[in-house]
Coordinates of C-alpha atoms in Angstrom, one line a residue:
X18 CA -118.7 -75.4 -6.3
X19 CA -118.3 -72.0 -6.0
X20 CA -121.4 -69.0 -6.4
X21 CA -120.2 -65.5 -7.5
X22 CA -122.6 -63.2 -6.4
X23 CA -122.1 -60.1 -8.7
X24 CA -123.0 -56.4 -8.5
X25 CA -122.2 -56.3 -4.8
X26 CA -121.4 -52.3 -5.3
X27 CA -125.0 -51.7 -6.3
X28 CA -126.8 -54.4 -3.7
X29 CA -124.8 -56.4 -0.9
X30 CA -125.1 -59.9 -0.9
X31 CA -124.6 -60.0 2.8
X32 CA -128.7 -61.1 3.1
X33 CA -127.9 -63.2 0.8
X34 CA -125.6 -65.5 2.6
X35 CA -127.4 -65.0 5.7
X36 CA -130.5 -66.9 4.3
X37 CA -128.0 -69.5 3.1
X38 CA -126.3 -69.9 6.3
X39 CA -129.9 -69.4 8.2
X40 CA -132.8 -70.9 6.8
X41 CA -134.9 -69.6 9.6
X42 CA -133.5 -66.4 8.6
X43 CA -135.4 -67.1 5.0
X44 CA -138.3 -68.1 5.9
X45 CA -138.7 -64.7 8.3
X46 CA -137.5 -62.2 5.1
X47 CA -140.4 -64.8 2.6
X48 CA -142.9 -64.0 5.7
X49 CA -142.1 -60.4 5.0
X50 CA -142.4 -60.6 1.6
X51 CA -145.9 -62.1 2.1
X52 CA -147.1 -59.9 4.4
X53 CA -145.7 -56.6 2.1
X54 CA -147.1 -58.3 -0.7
X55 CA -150.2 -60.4 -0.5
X56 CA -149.6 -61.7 -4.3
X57 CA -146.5 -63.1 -3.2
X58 CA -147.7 -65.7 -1.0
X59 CA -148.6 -68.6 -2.9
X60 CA -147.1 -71.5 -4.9
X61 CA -143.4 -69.8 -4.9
X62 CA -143.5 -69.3 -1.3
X63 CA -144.6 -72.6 -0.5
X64 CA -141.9 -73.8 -2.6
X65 CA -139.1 -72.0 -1.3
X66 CA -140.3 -73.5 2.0
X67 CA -140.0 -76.7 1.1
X68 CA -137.2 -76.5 -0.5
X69 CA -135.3 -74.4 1.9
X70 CA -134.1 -77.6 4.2
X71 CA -132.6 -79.4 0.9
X72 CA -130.9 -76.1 0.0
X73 CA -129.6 -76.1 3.3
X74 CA -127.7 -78.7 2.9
X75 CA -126.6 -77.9 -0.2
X76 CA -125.1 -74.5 0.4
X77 CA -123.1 -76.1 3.1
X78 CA -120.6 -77.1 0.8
X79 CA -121.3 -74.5 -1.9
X80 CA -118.3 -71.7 -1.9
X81 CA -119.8 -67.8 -2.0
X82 CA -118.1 -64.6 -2.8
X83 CA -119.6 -61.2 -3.7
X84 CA -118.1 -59.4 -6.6
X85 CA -118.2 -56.1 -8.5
X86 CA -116.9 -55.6 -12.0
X87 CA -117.2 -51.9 -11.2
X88 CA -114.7 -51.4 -8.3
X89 CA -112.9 -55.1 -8.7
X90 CA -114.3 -55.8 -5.2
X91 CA -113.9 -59.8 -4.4
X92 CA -112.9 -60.9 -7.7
X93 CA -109.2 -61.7 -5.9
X94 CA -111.2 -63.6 -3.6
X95 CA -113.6 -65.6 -6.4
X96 CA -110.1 -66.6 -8.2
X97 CA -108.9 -68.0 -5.2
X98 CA -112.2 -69.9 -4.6
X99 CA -112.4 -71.1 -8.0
X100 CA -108.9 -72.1 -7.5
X101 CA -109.5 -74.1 -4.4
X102 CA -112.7 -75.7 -6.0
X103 CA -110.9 -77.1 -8.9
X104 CA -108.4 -78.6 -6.4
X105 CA -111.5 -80.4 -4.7
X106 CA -112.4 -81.6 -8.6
X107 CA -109.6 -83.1 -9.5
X108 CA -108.8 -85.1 -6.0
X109 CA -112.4 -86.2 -6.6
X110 CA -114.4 -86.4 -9.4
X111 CA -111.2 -85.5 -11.6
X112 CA -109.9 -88.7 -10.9
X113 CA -113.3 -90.8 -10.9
X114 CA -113.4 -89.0 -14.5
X115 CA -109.8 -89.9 -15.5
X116 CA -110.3 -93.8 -14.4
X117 CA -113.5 -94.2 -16.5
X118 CA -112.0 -92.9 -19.5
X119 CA -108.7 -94.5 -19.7
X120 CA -110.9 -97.9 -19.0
X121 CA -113.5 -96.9 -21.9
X122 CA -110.7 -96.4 -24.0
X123 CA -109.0 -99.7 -23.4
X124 CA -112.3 -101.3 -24.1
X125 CA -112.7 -99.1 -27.1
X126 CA -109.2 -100.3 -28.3
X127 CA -110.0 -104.0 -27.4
X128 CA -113.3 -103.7 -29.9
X129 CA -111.7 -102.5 -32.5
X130 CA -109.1 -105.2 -32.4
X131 CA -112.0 -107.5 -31.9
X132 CA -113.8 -106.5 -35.3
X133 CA -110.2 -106.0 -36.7
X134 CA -109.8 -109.6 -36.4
X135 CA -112.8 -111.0 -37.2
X136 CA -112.9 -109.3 -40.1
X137 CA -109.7 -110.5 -41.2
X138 CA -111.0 -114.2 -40.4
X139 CA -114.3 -113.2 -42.6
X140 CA -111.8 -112.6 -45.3
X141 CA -109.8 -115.3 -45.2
X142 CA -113.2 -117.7 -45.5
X143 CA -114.0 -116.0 -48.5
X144 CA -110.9 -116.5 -50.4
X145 CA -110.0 -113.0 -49.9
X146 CA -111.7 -112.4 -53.2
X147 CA -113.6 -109.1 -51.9
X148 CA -117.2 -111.2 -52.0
X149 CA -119.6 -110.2 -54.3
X150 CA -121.3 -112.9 -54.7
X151 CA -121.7 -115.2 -57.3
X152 CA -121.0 -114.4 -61.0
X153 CA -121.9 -116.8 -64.1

């Protein structure tokens, strides 16, 4: 996965991946916040908290580059991330994905030959007459 992190000529996101590669670093910058802002302790706070570990694991693997449309700052850089993280894809998940669908389509085909011949043999009971049932 890759995060673009955009506007990065107006605000840096260099804070921003220091919280992700330092949750202590987070938790010090919400204690700030808190203490700036008494309304913003409370339920978000307490969440970030807790969630803080579980992100930290997740931006371990996450990719991060800061961009600017503006000055065209780090978008040669978020190609090449997107690039490499499409490579992960496909030798992964690309080729779970690319397994289960050519099995689901060779059960898809065995179905349909299934109900192909059944109805055939449905047919053939009935005379091939197109049923309808009875007549006088």
């Amino acid at each position: 996965l890759t995060a673009a992190f955009n506007k990065c000529d107006v605000a840096p996101a260099t804070p921003l991946f220091e919280w992700m590669d330092d949750f202590e670093a987070f938790h010090e910058a919400l204690d700030r916040h808190t203490r700036d802002d008494p309304a913003g302790a409370g339920y978000v706070s307490s969440l970030h908290r807790s969630m803080s570990l579980v992100l930290d694991e997740f931006y371990k693997v996450l990719e991060r580059v800061a961009v600017s449309a503006v000055d065209g700052s780090g978008v040669d850089e978020l190609f090449e991330r997107i690039e490499a993280s499409r490579a992960i894809y496909d030798a992964t998940y690309g080729r779970e994905i690319e397994a289960k669908l050519v099995k689901n389509a060779a059960k898809r085909e065995k179905l349909a030959q299934d109900n192909l011949a059944r109805l055939r043999k449905d047919m053939a009971d009935d005379g091939g007459g197109g049923g309808g049932g009875g007549g006088s």
